[in-house]
Coordinates of C-alpha atoms in Angstrom, one line a residue:
M344 CA -81.5 43.2 70.8
T345 CA -83.1 40.8 68.3
F346 CA -81.6 38.6 65.7
H347 CA -83.3 37.0 62.6
D348 CA -82.1 35.1 59.6
G349 CA -82.7 38.3 57.7
L350 CA -82.6 41.9 58.6
R351 CA -81.3 42.5 62.2
V352 CA -82.6 45.2 64.5
V353 CA -80.7 46.6 67.5
H354 CA -82.4 49.1 69.8
A355 CA -80.2 51.2 72.0
H356 CA -83.1 52.5 74.2
G357 CA -83.3 56.2 74.5
D358 CA -80.9 56.7 71.6
R359 CA -81.4 54.9 68.3
I360 CA -82.6 51.9 66.3
T361 CA -80.1 50.3 63.9
V362 CA -81.0 48.0 61.0
T363 CA -78.3 45.7 59.6
E364 CA -78.2 43.5 56.5
P365 CA -76.6 40.3 57.7
T366 CA -75.1 39.0 54.4
T367 CA -72.9 42.0 54.0
G368 CA -72.9 43.1 57.6
V369 CA -73.7 46.7 56.5
E370 CA -75.7 48.9 58.9
L371 CA -78.2 50.2 56.4
V372 CA -79.7 52.9 58.6
S373 CA -80.0 54.3 62.1
Y374 CA -83.1 55.9 63.3
V375 CA -82.0 58.4 66.0
Y376 CA -84.7 59.7 68.3
R377 CA -82.8 61.1 71.3
P378 CA -83.4 64.9 71.9
E379 CA -80.8 67.2 70.5
A380 CA -80.0 71.0 70.4
A381 CA -83.1 73.2 70.9
W382 CA -81.9 75.7 68.2
E383 CA -81.9 72.8 65.7
A384 CA -85.6 72.0 66.4
P385 CA -85.1 68.6 67.9
K386 CA -86.7 65.7 66.0
P387 CA -85.9 62.1 65.1
Y388 CA -84.0 61.5 61.9
L389 CA -82.4 58.7 59.8
H390 CA -78.6 58.9 59.6
P391 CA -76.4 57.4 58.5
I392 CA -78.2 55.8 55.5
R393 CA -76.0 53.4 53.6
T394 CA -76.1 51.5 50.4
L395 CA -75.7 47.7 50.4
A396 CA -72.0 48.4 49.5
G397 CA -71.7 50.4 52.7
D398 CA -71.4 53.9 51.2
V399 CA -73.1 56.7 53.2
V400 CA -75.7 58.7 51.3
T401 CA -76.7 61.2 53.9
D402 CA -75.1 64.2 55.5
F403 CA -75.3 65.2 59.2
R404 CA -75.1 68.7 60.7
P405 CA -73.1 70.3 57.8
N406 CA -71.5 73.6 58.6
D407 CA -73.8 75.5 56.3
H408 CA -77.0 74.2 58.0
R409 CA -76.5 72.4 61.3
W410 CA -80.1 71.4 61.4
H411 CA -79.9 69.3 58.2
K412 CA -79.8 65.7 59.5
G413 CA -80.0 62.8 57.0
L414 CA -83.6 62.1 56.2
Q415 CA -86.2 63.8 58.5
L416 CA -89.7 65.1 58.5
T417 CA -89.8 68.9 58.8
A418 CA -92.2 71.8 59.1
S419 CA -90.3 74.9 58.1
H420 CA -93.3 77.3 58.6
L421 CA -96.1 76.1 60.8
S422 CA -98.6 78.8 62.0
G423 CA -95.7 81.2 62.6
Q424 CA -93.4 78.6 64.2
N425 CA -90.3 76.9 62.8
L426 CA -90.1 73.2 63.5
W427 CA -87.3 72.9 60.9
G428 CA -84.5 74.5 62.9
G429 CA -82.0 77.3 62.6
N430 CA -82.9 80.8 61.3
S431 CA -86.5 81.7 60.3
Y432 CA -87.3 83.3 57.0
V433 CA -89.0 86.7 57.3
H434 CA -90.1 88.4 54.1
G435 CA -88.1 91.5 53.3
E436 CA -85.5 90.7 56.0
G437 CA -84.2 87.3 55.0
Y438 CA -83.2 84.6 57.5
L439 CA -83.1 85.7 61.1
P440 CA -82.2 84.1 64.4
I441 CA -85.5 84.0 66.2
P442 CA -85.2 81.4 69.0
E443 CA -88.8 81.9 70.2
R444 CA -90.1 80.5 66.8
V445 CA -88.2 77.2 67.0
G446 CA -90.2 74.3 68.2
S447 CA -89.8 70.5 68.3
M448 CA -91.1 67.1 67.1
A449 CA -90.5 64.9 70.2
H450 CA -90.5 61.1 70.5
A451 CA -93.3 60.0 72.7
G452 CA -93.1 56.2 72.4
F453 CA -92.8 53.2 70.2
D454 CA -95.7 50.9 69.5
V455 CA -93.8 48.5 67.3
V456 CA -90.1 47.8 66.7
E457 CA -89.7 44.4 64.9
S458 CA -88.3 42.5 62.0
D459 CA -89.6 39.3 60.4
G460 CA -86.3 39.0 58.6
E461 CA -87.5 40.6 55.3
R462 CA -89.1 43.7 56.6
V463 CA -88.4 46.0 59.6
V464 CA -91.2 48.0 61.1
I465 CA -90.8 51.0 63.4
A466 CA -94.1 52.5 64.6
E467 CA -93.7 55.6 66.7
R468 CA -95.8 58.3 68.4
L469 CA -94.6 61.9 68.5
T470 CA -95.7 65.3 69.7
W471 CA -95.3 68.6 67.8
R472 CA -94.9 71.6 70.1
P473 CA -94.0 75.3 69.5
Y474 CA -91.3 77.1 71.5
T475 CA -93.8 77.7 74.3
G476 CA -94.3 74.0 74.8
E477 CA -98.1 73.5 74.4
L478 CA -99.3 70.5 72.3
W479 CA -100.1 71.5 68.7
A480 CA -100.2 68.1 67.0
D481 CA -99.8 64.4 67.5
E482 CA -98.1 62.3 64.9
E483 CA -98.2 58.5 64.2
R484 CA -95.2 57.6 62.2
R485 CA -94.4 54.3 60.5
I486 CA -91.0 53.5 58.9
E487 CA -90.5 50.3 57.1
I488 CA -87.2 48.9 55.7
H489 CA -87.9 46.3 53.0
D490 CA -87.2 44.9 49.5
V491 CA -83.5 44.3 50.2
D492 CA -82.1 43.0 46.9
T493 CA -78.4 42.1 46.8
E494 CA -78.6 41.3 43.1
S495 CA -79.7 44.8 42.1
G496 CA -77.8 46.4 45.0
S497 CA -80.9 48.1 46.3
W498 CA -83.2 48.4 49.3
A499 CA -86.2 50.6 50.1
L500 CA -87.8 52.4 53.0
T501 CA -91.4 53.6 53.3
W502 CA -92.2 56.5 55.5
T503 CA -95.8 57.2 56.6
S504 CA -96.8 60.1 58.8
A505 CA -100.3 60.9 60.1
I506 CA -100.4 64.3 61.8
T507 CA -103.5 65.3 63.8
N508 CA -104.2 68.9 64.7
R509 CA -104.7 69.2 68.5
R510 CA -105.3 72.9 68.6
D511 CA -108.6 74.6 68.7
E512 CA -107.7 76.6 65.5
P513 CA -106.3 75.5 62.1
L514 CA -102.6 74.6 61.7
L515 CA -101.1 76.4 58.7
F516 CA -98.3 74.5 56.9
G517 CA -96.1 76.7 54.8
S518 CA -92.6 77.2 53.5
P519 CA -90.2 80.0 52.8
T520 CA -91.9 80.4 49.4
T521 CA -95.3 80.8 50.9
A522 CA -93.7 83.4 53.1
G523 CA -92.3 85.3 50.1
R524 CA -89.0 83.7 49.1
E525 CA -89.0 82.4 45.5
M526 CA -88.4 78.8 44.8
A527 CA -87.6 77.7 48.4
G528 CA -90.6 75.6 49.1
Y529 CA -89.0 73.1 51.4
T530 CA -91.1 71.4 54.0
G531 CA -92.2 67.9 54.8
L532 CA -89.8 64.9 54.2
F533 CA -86.3 66.3 53.5
W534 CA -83.1 64.5 52.5
R535 CA -79.7 66.1 52.7
G536 CA -77.1 64.3 50.6
P537 CA -73.3 64.1 51.4
R538 CA -70.9 66.7 50.2
A539 CA -69.6 64.4 47.5
F540 CA -73.1 64.5 45.9
R541 CA -72.9 68.2 45.1
D542 CA -73.5 68.7 41.3
G543 CA -75.1 65.3 41.2
R544 CA -77.6 64.2 38.5
I545 CA -81.3 64.9 39.1
I546 CA -83.6 62.6 37.1
G547 CA -87.4 62.8 36.6
P548 CA -89.8 60.6 34.6
D549 CA -89.6 62.8 31.5
T550 CA -86.7 65.2 32.0
E551 CA -83.7 65.9 34.2
G552 CA -81.7 68.7 35.9
P553 CA -82.2 71.4 38.5
G554 CA -85.2 72.7 36.4
L555 CA -87.3 70.1 38.2
M556 CA -87.4 72.5 41.2
G557 CA -91.0 73.2 41.9
E558 CA -92.3 70.7 39.4
Q559 CA -94.8 67.8 39.9
A560 CA -94.0 64.2 39.2
P561 CA -94.7 60.8 40.8
W562 CA -91.0 60.3 41.5
L563 CA -87.6 62.0 41.3
A564 CA -84.2 60.5 41.5
Y565 CA -80.8 61.8 42.5
S566 CA -77.5 60.1 41.5
G567 CA -74.1 61.1 42.9
E568 CA -70.5 59.9 43.0
H569 CA -68.8 58.9 46.3
D570 CA -65.6 60.3 47.6
G571 CA -62.8 57.8 48.1
T572 CA -64.2 55.2 45.7
D573 CA -65.0 54.9 42.0
G574 CA -68.7 54.2 42.8
H575 CA -72.0 55.9 42.4
A576 CA -75.3 55.7 44.3
T577 CA -78.9 56.6 43.2
L578 CA -81.7 57.5 45.5
V579 CA -85.3 57.4 44.2
F580 CA -87.9 59.4 46.0
A581 CA -91.6 58.6 45.3
H582 CA -94.8 59.8 46.9
A583 CA -97.8 57.5 47.2
P584 CA -100.8 58.2 44.8
E585 CA -103.1 59.0 47.7
N586 CA -100.9 61.9 48.7
D587 CA -102.5 64.0 45.9
H588 CA -106.1 63.1 46.7
T589 CA -108.4 65.7 48.1
G590 CA -109.0 65.3 51.8
A591 CA -110.3 67.4 54.6
E592 CA -107.2 69.7 54.1
G593 CA -108.0 70.1 50.4
A594 CA -106.0 69.1 47.4
H595 CA -102.3 69.7 47.8
P596 CA -100.3 67.7 45.3
A597 CA -96.6 67.5 46.0
H598 CA -94.1 69.8 44.3
W599 CA -90.5 68.8 44.3
F600 CA -87.9 70.8 46.1
V601 CA -84.5 69.7 44.7
R602 CA -81.0 71.1 44.5
N603 CA -77.6 69.9 43.4
E604 CA -75.9 73.2 44.1
P605 CA -74.6 74.4 46.6
F606 CA -75.6 71.1 48.2
A607 CA -77.7 67.9 47.4
A608 CA -81.2 68.0 48.7
V609 CA -84.6 66.6 47.9
A610 CA -88.0 67.1 49.4
P611 CA -91.5 66.3 48.1
S612 CA -92.9 69.5 49.6
W613 CA -96.5 69.5 50.8
A614 CA -96.7 73.3 50.8
F615 CA -94.4 74.6 48.1
F616 CA -96.5 77.4 46.6
E617 CA -99.6 77.5 48.8
E618 CA -100.2 77.0 52.5
L619 CA -101.9 73.8 53.6
E620 CA -104.6 74.4 56.2
L621 CA -105.4 71.5 58.7
A622 CA -108.6 72.0 60.7
P623 CA -108.8 71.2 64.4
G624 CA -109.1 67.5 64.9
E625 CA -108.3 66.7 61.3
T626 CA -105.4 64.4 60.2
L627 CA -102.9 65.0 57.4
T628 CA -101.5 61.7 56.1
R629 CA -98.5 61.4 53.8
R630 CA -96.7 58.3 52.6
Y631 CA -93.3 58.2 50.8
R632 CA -90.8 55.7 49.5
V633 CA -87.1 56.1 49.2
V634 CA -85.1 53.5 47.2
V635 CA -81.3 53.4 48.0
A636 CA -79.3 51.8 45.2
D637 CA -75.6 51.2 44.4
G638 CA -74.7 52.5 40.9
S639 CA -75.9 55.2 38.6
W640 CA -79.4 54.2 37.6
E641 CA -80.9 55.4 34.3
R642 CA -84.5 56.6 33.9
E643 CA -85.6 53.4 32.3
E644 CA -84.1 51.3 35.1
I645 CA -85.8 53.4 37.7
A646 CA -89.2 53.2 36.0
K647 CA -88.8 49.4 35.7
Y648 CA -88.0 49.1 39.3
L649 CA -91.0 51.2 40.4
E650 CA -93.3 49.2 38.1
A651 CA -92.1 46.0 39.7
H652 CA -92.6 47.3 43.2
P653 CA -96.1 49.0 43.2
W654 CA -97.5 50.7 46.2

């Protein structure tokens, strides 16, 4: 347990890391890394995520999709395996329970868990394995909590993942859409919002609404109203400019997966319409930012914030 004048970090070893803002006493986020149900494709996740006012802006194991857990990195279709959890999509047959397709992203160790008061850094190593258990990939993950601003009622987290293919053949990253289901390209970083955020407002740089599904933009925001209070919250999702650069895996710019019906969800998908092929020994690196803010932010306010907080 470590305390600082600023952000406080508490590590319950083998279970979770919790970050608290000391002025308000609000636990902003918990990073949970203990193993969970095999059918749900065990993997670490962030939940609950809270605003500075203390309102929860993530959902956990909802009854419609038990494997939806806050904010987590997923791989819904990976060389025939499902590291996302639950039923697997099969073209022409729909979603089927296929346990032998469900793998895991397992915690292997932490290299850094620290706070300097203004920024928390969690650096973790993970292993990606199919149902049969062999090593398919290593991941180096870095999660940073930063830019806590009580005046604007906002804080931010940056998530960076570097995934290295450890097989002797390519890893194929896909989605239900690449497998034949229209406009269901979820994979990669995935946020599930609370039930109260159903029918929330989806905002892009130039337009808004559910029509942003499958579109490209440097950022996307989701604003919802809490149950039990008169307040709103806005989450801004942005992907780093280098995510769209051509690397060894080719050019795969992000397309947004976003829904406000029947539930709130956002994912900057790395394989919405086309499979991403990662050669043996090559590394796929993606960096994302999520801003968590109290209130209903407008497009101009979001753009101003992002301009003032460059990558």
